[in-house]
XYZ file of C-alpha atoms in Angstrom:
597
model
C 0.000 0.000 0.000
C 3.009 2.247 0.656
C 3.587 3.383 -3.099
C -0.408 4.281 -3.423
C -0.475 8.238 -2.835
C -3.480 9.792 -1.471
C -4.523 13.534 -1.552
C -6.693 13.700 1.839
C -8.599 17.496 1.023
C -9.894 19.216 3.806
C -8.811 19.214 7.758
C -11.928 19.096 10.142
C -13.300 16.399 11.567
C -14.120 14.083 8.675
C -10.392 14.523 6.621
C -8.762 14.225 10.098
C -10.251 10.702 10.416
C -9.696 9.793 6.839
C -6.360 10.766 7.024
C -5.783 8.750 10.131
C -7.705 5.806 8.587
C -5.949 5.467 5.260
C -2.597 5.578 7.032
C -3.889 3.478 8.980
C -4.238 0.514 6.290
C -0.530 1.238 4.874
C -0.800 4.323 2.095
C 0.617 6.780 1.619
C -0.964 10.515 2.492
C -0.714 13.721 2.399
C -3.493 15.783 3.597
C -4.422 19.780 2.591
C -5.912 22.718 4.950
C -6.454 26.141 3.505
C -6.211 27.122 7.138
C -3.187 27.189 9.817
C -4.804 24.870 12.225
C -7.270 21.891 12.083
C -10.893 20.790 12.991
C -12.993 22.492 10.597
C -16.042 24.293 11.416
C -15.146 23.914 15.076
C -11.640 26.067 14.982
C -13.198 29.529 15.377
C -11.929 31.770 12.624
C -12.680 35.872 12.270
C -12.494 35.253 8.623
C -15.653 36.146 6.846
C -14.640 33.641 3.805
C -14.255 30.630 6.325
C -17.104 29.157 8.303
C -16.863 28.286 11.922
C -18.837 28.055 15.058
C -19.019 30.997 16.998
C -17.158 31.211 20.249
C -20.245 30.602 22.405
C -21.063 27.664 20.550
C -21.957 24.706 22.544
C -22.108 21.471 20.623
C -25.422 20.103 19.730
C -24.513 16.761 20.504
C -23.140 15.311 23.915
C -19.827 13.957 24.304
C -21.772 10.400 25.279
C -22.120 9.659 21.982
C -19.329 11.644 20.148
C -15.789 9.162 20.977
C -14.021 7.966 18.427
C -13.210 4.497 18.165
C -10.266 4.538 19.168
C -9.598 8.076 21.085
C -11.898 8.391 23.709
C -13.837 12.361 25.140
C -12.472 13.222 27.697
C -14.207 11.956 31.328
C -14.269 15.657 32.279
C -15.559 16.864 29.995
C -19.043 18.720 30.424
C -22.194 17.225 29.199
C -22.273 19.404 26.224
C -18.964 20.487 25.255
C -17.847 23.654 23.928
C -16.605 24.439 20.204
C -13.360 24.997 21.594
C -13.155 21.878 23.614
C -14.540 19.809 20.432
C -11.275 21.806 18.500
C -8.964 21.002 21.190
C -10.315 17.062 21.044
C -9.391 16.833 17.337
C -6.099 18.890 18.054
C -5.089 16.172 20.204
C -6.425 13.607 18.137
C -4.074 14.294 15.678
C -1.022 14.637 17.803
C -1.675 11.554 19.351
C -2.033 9.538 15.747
C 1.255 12.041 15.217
C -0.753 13.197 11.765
C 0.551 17.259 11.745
C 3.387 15.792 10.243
C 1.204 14.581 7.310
C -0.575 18.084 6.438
C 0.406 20.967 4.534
C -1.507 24.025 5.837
C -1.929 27.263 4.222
C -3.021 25.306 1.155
C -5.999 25.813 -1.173
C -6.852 23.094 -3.711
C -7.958 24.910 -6.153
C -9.159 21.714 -8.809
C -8.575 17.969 -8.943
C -8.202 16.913 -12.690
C -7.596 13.483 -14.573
C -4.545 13.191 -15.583
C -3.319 13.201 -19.311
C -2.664 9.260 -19.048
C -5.720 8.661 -17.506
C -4.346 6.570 -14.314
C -4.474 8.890 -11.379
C -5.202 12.789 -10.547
C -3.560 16.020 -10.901
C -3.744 18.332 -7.430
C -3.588 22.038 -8.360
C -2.663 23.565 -5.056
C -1.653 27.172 -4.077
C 0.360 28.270 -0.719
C 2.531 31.156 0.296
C 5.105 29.516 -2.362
C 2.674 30.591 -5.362
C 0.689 27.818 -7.718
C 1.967 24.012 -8.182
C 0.471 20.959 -9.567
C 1.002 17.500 -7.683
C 0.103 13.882 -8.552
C -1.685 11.569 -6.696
C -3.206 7.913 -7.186
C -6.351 8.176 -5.026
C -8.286 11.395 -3.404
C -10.694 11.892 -0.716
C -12.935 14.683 -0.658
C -13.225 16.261 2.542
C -13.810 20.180 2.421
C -16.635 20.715 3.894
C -20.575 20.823 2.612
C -20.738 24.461 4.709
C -18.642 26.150 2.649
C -20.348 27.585 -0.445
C -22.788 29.938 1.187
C -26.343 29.849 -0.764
C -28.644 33.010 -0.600
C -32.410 33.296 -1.567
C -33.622 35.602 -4.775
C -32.846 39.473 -4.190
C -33.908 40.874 -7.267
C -34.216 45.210 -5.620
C -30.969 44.355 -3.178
C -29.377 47.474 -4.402
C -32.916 49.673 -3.056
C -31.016 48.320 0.236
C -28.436 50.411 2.075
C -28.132 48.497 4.988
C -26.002 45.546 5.829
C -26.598 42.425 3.796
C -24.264 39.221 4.876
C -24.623 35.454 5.216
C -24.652 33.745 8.387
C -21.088 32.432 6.993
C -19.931 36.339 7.764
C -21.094 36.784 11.356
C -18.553 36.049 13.955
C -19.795 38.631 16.824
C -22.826 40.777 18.010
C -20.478 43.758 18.691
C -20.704 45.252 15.563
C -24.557 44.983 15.671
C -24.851 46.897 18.683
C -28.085 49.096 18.912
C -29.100 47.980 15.260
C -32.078 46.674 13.817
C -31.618 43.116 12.507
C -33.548 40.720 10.738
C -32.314 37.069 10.619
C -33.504 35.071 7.981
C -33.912 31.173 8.778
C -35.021 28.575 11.333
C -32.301 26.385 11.601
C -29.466 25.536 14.527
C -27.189 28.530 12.826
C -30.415 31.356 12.489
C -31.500 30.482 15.902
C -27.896 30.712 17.316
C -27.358 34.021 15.943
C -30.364 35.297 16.804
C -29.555 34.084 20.673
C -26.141 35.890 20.328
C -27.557 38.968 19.099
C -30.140 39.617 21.585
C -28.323 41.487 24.209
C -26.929 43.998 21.424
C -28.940 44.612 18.870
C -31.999 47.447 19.432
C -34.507 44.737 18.010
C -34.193 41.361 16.492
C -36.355 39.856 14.385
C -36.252 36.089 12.840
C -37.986 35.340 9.269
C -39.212 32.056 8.355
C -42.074 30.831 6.112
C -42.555 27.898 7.591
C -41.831 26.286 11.396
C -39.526 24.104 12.546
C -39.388 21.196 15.366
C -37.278 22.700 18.145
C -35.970 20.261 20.767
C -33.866 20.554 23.793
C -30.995 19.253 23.934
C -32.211 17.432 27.298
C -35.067 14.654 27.401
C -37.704 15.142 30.096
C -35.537 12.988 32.698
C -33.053 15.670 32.424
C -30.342 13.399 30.446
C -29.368 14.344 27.260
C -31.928 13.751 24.433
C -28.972 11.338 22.221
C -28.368 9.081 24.826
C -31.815 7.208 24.568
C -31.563 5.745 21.308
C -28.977 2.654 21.621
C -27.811 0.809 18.694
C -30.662 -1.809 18.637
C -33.178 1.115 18.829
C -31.836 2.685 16.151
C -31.211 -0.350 13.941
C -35.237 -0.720 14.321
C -35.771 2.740 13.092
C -33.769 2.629 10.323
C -35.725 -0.760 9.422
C -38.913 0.547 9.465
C -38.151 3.932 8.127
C -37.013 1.853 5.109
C -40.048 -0.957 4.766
C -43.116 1.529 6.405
C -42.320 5.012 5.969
C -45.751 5.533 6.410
C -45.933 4.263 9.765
C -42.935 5.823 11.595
C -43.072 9.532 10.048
C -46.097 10.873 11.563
C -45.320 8.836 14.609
C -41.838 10.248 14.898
C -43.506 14.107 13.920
C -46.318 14.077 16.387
C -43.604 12.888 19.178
C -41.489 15.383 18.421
C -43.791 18.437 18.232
C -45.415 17.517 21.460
C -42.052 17.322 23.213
C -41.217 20.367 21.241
C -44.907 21.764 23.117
C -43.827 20.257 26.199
C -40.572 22.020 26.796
C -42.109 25.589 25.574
C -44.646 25.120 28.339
C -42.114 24.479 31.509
C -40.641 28.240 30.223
C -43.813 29.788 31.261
C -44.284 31.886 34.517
C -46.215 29.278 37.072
C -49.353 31.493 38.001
C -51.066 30.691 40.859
C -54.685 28.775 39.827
C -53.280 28.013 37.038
C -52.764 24.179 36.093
C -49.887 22.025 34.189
C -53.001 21.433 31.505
C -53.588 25.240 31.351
C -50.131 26.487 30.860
C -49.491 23.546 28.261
C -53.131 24.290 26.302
C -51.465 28.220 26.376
C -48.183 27.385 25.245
C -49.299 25.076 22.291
C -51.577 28.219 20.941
C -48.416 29.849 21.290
C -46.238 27.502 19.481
C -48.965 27.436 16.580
C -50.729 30.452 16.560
C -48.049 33.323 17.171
C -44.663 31.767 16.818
C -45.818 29.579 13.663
C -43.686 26.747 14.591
C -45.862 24.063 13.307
C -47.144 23.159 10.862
C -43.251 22.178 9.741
C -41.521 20.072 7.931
C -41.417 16.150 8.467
C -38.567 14.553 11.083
C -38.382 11.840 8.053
C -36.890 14.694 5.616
C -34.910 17.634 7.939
C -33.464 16.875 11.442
C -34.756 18.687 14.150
C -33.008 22.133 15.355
C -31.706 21.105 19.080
C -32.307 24.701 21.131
C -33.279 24.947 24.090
C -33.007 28.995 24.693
C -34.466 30.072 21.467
C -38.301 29.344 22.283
C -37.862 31.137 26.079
C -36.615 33.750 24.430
C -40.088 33.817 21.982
C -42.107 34.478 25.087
C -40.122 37.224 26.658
C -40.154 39.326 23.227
C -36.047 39.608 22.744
C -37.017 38.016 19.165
C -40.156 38.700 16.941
C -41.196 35.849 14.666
C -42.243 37.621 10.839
C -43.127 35.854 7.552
C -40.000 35.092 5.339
C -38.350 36.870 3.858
C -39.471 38.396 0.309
C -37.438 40.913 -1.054
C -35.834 44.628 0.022
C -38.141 47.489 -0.664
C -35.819 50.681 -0.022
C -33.181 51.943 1.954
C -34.162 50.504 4.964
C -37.230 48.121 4.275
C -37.625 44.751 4.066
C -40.694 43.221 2.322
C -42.229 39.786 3.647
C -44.049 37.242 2.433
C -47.119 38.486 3.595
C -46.495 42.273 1.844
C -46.132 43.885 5.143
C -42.811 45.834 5.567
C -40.205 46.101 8.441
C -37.271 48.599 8.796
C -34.216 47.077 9.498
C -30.353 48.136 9.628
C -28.963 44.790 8.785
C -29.922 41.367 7.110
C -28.381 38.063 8.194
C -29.103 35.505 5.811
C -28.961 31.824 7.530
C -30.048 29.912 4.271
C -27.835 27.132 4.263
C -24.649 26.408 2.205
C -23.899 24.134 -1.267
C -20.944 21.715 -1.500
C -18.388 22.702 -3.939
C -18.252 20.370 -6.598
C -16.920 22.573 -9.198
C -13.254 21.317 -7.414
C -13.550 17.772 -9.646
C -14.833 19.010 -13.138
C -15.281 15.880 -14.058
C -17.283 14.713 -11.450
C -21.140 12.899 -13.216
C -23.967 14.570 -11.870
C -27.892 14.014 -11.994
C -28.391 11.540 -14.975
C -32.322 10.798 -13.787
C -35.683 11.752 -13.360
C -35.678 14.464 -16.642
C -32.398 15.698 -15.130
C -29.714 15.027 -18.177
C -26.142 13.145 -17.046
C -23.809 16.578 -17.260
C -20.489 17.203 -15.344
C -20.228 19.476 -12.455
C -17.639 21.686 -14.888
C -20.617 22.130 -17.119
C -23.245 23.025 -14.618
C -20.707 25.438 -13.283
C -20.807 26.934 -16.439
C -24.434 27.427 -16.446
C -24.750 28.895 -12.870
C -24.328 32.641 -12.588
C -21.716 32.600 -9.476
C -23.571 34.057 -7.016
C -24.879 30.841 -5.830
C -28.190 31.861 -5.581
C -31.469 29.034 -5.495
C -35.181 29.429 -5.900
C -37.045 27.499 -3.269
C -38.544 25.791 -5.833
C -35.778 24.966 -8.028
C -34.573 21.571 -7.305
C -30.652 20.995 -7.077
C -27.948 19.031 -8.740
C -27.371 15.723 -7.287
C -23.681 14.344 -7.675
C -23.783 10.430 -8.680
C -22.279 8.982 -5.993
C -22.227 5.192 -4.996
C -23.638 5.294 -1.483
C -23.581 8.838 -0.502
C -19.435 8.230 -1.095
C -17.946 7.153 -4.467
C -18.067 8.239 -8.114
C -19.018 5.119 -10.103
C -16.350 6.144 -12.835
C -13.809 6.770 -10.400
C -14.786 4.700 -7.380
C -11.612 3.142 -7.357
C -9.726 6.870 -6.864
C -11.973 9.260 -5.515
C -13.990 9.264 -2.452
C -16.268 12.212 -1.996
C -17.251 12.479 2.232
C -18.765 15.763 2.528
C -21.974 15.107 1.171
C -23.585 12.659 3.188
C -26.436 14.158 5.535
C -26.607 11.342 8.157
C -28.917 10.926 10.887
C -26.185 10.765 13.367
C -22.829 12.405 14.821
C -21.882 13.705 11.505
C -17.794 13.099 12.530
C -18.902 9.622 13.895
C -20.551 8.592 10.634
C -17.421 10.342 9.336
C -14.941 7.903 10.703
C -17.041 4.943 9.890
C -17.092 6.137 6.036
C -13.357 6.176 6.622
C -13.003 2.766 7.451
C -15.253 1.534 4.654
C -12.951 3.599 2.333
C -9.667 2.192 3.454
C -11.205 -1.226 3.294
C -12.808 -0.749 -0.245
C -9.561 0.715 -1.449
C -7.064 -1.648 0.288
C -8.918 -4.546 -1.006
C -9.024 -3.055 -4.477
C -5.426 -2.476 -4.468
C -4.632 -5.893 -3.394
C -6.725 -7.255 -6.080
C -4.833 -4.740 -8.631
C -1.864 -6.230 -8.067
C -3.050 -9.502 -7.928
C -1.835 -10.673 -4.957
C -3.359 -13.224 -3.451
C -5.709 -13.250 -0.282
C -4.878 -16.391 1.621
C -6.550 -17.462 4.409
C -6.387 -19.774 6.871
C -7.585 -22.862 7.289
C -8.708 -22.071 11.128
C -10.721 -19.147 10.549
C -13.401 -17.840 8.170
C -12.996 -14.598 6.466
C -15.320 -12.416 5.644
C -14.929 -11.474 1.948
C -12.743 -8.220 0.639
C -14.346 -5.141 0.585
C -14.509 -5.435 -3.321
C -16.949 -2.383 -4.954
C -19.622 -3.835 -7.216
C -19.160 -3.636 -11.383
C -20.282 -0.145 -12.300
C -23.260 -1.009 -13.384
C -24.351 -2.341 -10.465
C -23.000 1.076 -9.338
C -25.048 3.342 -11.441
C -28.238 1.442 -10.997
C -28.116 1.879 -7.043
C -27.245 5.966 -7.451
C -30.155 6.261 -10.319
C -32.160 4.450 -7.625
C -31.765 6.856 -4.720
C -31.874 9.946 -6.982
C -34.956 8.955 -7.940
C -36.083 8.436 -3.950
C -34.568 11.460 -3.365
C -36.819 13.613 -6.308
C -39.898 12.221 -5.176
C -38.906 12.863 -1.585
C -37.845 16.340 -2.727
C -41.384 17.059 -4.396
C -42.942 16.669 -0.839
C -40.618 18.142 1.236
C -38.403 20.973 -0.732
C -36.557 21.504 2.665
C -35.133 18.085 2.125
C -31.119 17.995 2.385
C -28.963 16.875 -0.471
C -27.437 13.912 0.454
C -30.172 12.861 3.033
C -28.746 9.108 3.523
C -31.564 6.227 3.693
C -30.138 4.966 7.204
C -31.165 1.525 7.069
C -29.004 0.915 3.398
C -26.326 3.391 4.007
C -24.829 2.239 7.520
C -25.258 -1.484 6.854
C -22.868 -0.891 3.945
C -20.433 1.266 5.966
C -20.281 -1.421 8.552
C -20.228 -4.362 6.206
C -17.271 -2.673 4.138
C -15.077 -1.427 7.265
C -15.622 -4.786 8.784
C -16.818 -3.617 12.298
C -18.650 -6.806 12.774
C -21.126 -5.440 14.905
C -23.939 -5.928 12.411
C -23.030 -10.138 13.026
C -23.177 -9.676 16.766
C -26.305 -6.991 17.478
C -28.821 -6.624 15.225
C -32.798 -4.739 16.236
C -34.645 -6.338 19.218
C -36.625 -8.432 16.817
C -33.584 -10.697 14.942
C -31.622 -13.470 16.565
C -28.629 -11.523 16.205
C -27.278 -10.656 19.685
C -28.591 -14.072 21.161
C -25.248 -15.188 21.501
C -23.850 -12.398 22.693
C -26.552 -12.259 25.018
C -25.689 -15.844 26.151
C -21.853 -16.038 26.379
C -20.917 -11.691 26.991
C -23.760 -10.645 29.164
C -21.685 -7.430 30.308
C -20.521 -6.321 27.001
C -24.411 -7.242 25.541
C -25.534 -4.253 28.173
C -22.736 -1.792 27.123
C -23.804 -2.080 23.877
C -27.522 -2.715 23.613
C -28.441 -0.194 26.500
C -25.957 2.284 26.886
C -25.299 5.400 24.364
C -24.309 5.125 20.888
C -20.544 6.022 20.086
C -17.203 4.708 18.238
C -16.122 2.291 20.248
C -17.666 -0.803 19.396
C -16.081 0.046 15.755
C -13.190 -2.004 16.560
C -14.258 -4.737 19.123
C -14.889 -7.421 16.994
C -11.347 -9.396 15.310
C -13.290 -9.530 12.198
C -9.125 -9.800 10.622
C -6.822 -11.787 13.096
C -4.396 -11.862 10.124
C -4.500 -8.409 8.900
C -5.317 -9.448 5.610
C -6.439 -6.386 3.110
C -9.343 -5.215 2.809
C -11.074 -7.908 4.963
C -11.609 -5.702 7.784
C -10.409 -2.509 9.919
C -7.954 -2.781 12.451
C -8.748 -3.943 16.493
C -8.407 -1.861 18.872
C -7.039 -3.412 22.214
C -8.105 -1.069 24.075
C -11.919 -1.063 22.772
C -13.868 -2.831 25.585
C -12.382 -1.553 28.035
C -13.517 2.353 25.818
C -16.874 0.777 25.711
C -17.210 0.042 29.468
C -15.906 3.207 30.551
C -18.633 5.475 27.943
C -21.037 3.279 29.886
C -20.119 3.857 33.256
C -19.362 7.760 32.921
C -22.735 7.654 31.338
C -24.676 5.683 34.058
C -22.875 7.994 36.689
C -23.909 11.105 34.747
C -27.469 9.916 34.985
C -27.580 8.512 38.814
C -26.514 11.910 39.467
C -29.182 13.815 37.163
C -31.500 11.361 38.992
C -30.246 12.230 42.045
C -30.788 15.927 41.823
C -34.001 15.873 40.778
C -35.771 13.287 43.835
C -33.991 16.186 46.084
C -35.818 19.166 44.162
């Protein structure tokens, strides 16, 4: 594997763990940041071109089901960490996998090209040093699907002499003090910088046409909201989200919006006289009525925003709820959906962001459902620049093999920033990884035609060998197809939005965790024997929280033979029992607390 050379793109979370992964499994890598430091997203940057949490930012998920599987959070960590402590995690990450050695910061890739003999890829990069061009067998795709900022329609924006920026752009109230400032958008990042702009700003106001399912982050026993869904759980949801999609998405909505009801209604003043019923029959007017937040779109098409502070802050006025936004009217007005006008000083546009696929030219894209096979360099030639998208325009869909490879190229090019998973995005992340070194390592070994023994003692599980490409082509034809009739429903919909059930069983299958042969849902015989012979390590894993760990438990590859499976990790149960324990003291202690109040 040493003389493969792979171009790892991209430094947060997800390229981090591919580049880890892939040297992991023998090749060679080299791995590009446009930044000076790592982590992504998460490494707070005052640079308007570069997006990053803010430095109040608490994580949305809890660090009970964020370890990796094979660097553990933290056990002092808070419940919900900070965006600098999730930074300084991955910092140390890759010191202690020694990978800064292995990335060249202050480096843009600017394009990824075939090359002229048509057996590996051309890496135009540019640094302090100027412009080069490097070579490279393989690349992974890792730069981020919040980078390419997408605004709505502004046909009259020059009427407007106010401030106009994207969410992308806004790294501190300060400048915003004693202004008037609409923020357009209901998601995690429009509700955050609404929150943050509260205390400066002379009014706020927050413009959506349609509601959203706000959660807390907490479940009504006080514990955090991720920790009750445990791999079997999960496994079953997946299942039937699959085979009765019917059945489990107005379940799953009319859960959701009552806990979302639920948790508005503890916010409200306790009046004396007043009963639990009342306040909850008040808030849910509330919550429907004035604040619009339902009706909204399904939990089986866009996750949830997790926010606990936003809807308190609904009821004591700091932010006014207005129709979405429609266009700017003059030099201080803002027209709505519903033609009434607001003055405002400044517009912050929280619409979301686009991957940048115009970095492989030749990537395939669409190719079904009236949508003709083009490449991304020719829809980039179509598209005016300004990244601008009707509501009601549908996008471009890359063709990618399971959320992750070209078909053409899946033996080169691995794209992980588009998948939209239902889970720890930088979990998933790592998982991909593994499936990717497998896929690749066992493609490699098959390229050379070396030969996979194995031994007469044990059983291995097959290579990780990628399907012909048609095989290939049919499966990304099939899910673009899901994904346009999904789309037609629900045009909040992410690109990318992976069909759980499919997409992890192939992650897991390809990386060789082994942990779809041991546990399985409730209702399949798989986890019997575990059950039977592993009684402790059947509770760790069937009722404690979801995280890495179990990723390399199983000696699916005693021999270490390529492609047949990821490595162990000796120190993996022991991970496992530990995440349960800190979790199961965290809770006696939540538990605790509350008998005494």
């Amino acid at each position: 594997m040493e003389g493969v050379r792979i171009a790892v793109i991209g430094l947060g979370p997800t390229g981090l763990t591919a580049l880890k992964t892939l040297r992991e499994e023998g090749f060679s890598v080299v791995a590009f940041e446009r930044r000076s430091e790592i982590g992504g997203l998460w490494a707070f940057s005052d640079n308007t071109g570069y997006t990053s949490a803010l430095k109040n930012t608490v994580c949305n998920v809890s660090k009970f089901v964020s370890g990796l599987s094979d660097f553990p959070v933290p056990k002092d960590y808070p419940a919900y960490w900070s965006s600098s402590q999730v930074a300084e995690y991955f910092s140390s990450y890759a010191s202690h996998f020694d990978l800064y050695p292995h990335i060249r910061f202050r480096t843009t890739v600017r394009k990824v090209t075939r090359n002229a003999t048509d057996d590996g890829w051309d890496v135009h990069i540019t640094n302090p040093d100027g412009d080069s061009l490097l070579s490279f067998d393989k690349v992974v795709f890792a730069h981020g699907g919040q980078s390419v900022p997408l605004w709505p329609p502004m046909p009259n924006r020059d009427k407007f002499k106010g401030t106009i920026l994207h969410g992308q752009s806004f790294k501190s109230p300060e400048a915003f003090k004693d202004k008037r400032v609409l923020v357009v958008g209901i998601g995690n990042t429009a509700c955050e910088v609404s929150l943050t702009l509260m205390n400066h700003a002379s009014k706020v106001y927050q413009s959506y046409r349609r509601g959203r399912i706000l959660v807390s982050r907490y479940a009504g026993d006080g514990l955090p909201l991720d920790t009750q869904f445990s791999w079997p759980f999960l496994r079953l949801k997946y299942l039937i989200d699959y085979s009765l999609p019917w059945l489990i998405g107005p379940f799953a909505d009319k859960f959701m919006i009552n806990k979302m009801i639920t948790d508005a209604a503890k916010t409200e003043p306790v009046e004396p006289g007043v009963s639990e019923k009342e306040r909850r029959e008040r808030t849910e007017k509330l919550v429907r009525d004035d604040w619009r937040l339902v009706p909204c779109p399904s939990m089986a098409h866009v996750h949830p925003a997790v926010q606990e502070d936003f809807v308190p802050a609904l009821r004591r006025g700091d932010i006014t709820p207005v129709r979405g936004f429609k266009d700017f009217a003059g030099d201080s007005e803002v027209i709505l959906d519903d033609d009434t006008k607001i003055e405002v000083d400044t517009v912050i546009f929280c619409t979301g962001y686009d991957l940048d696929f115009k970095i492989m030219p030749e990537l395939e894209m669409d190719g079904t459902s009236g949508f003709p096979l083009r490449t991304a360099e020719e829809l980039s030639h179509d598209n005016s620049g300004d990244n601008v998208r009707e509501q009601q325009s549908q996008p471009h869909l890359p063709r990618l093999y399971h959320m992750l490879f070209p078909p053409r190229y899946a033996s080169s090019v691995a794209i992980l920033s588009w998948m939209s998973p239902q889970q720890n995005v930088w979990c998933v992340a790592e998982l991909a990884s593994m499936a990717v070194a497998q896929i690749w390592a066992a493609e490699t070994a098959a390229s050379s035609k070396s030969t996979l023994k194995k031994s007469p003692k044990q059983k291995y599980r097959a290579p990780a060998l990628l399907p012909s490409l048609e095989v290939m082509n049919s499966q990304v034809d099939e899910y673009q197809t899901w994904w346009r009739t999904q789309w037609k429903s629900e045009h909040s919909l992410k690109t990318g939005y992976v069909v759980g059930h499919l997409f992890y069983r192939f992650l897991h299958n390809a990386a060789g965790t082994g942990l779809y042969d041991n546990l399985d849902h409730m209702f399949t015989t798989r986890g019997w024997g575990l059950w039977w012979y592993d009684r402790e390590l059947w509770t760790w894993l069937s009722k404690g929280p979801l995280n890495n760990h179990p990723f390399r438990l199983f000696d699916t590859n005693p021999e270490g033979i390529p492609g047949c499976g990821r490595r162990l990790w000796s120190g993996a149960r022991q991970a496992t029992k530990d995440a349960y324990e800190v979790y199961e003291e965290y809770k006696n202690q939540v538990q605790s607390k509350s008998k005494q109040s």
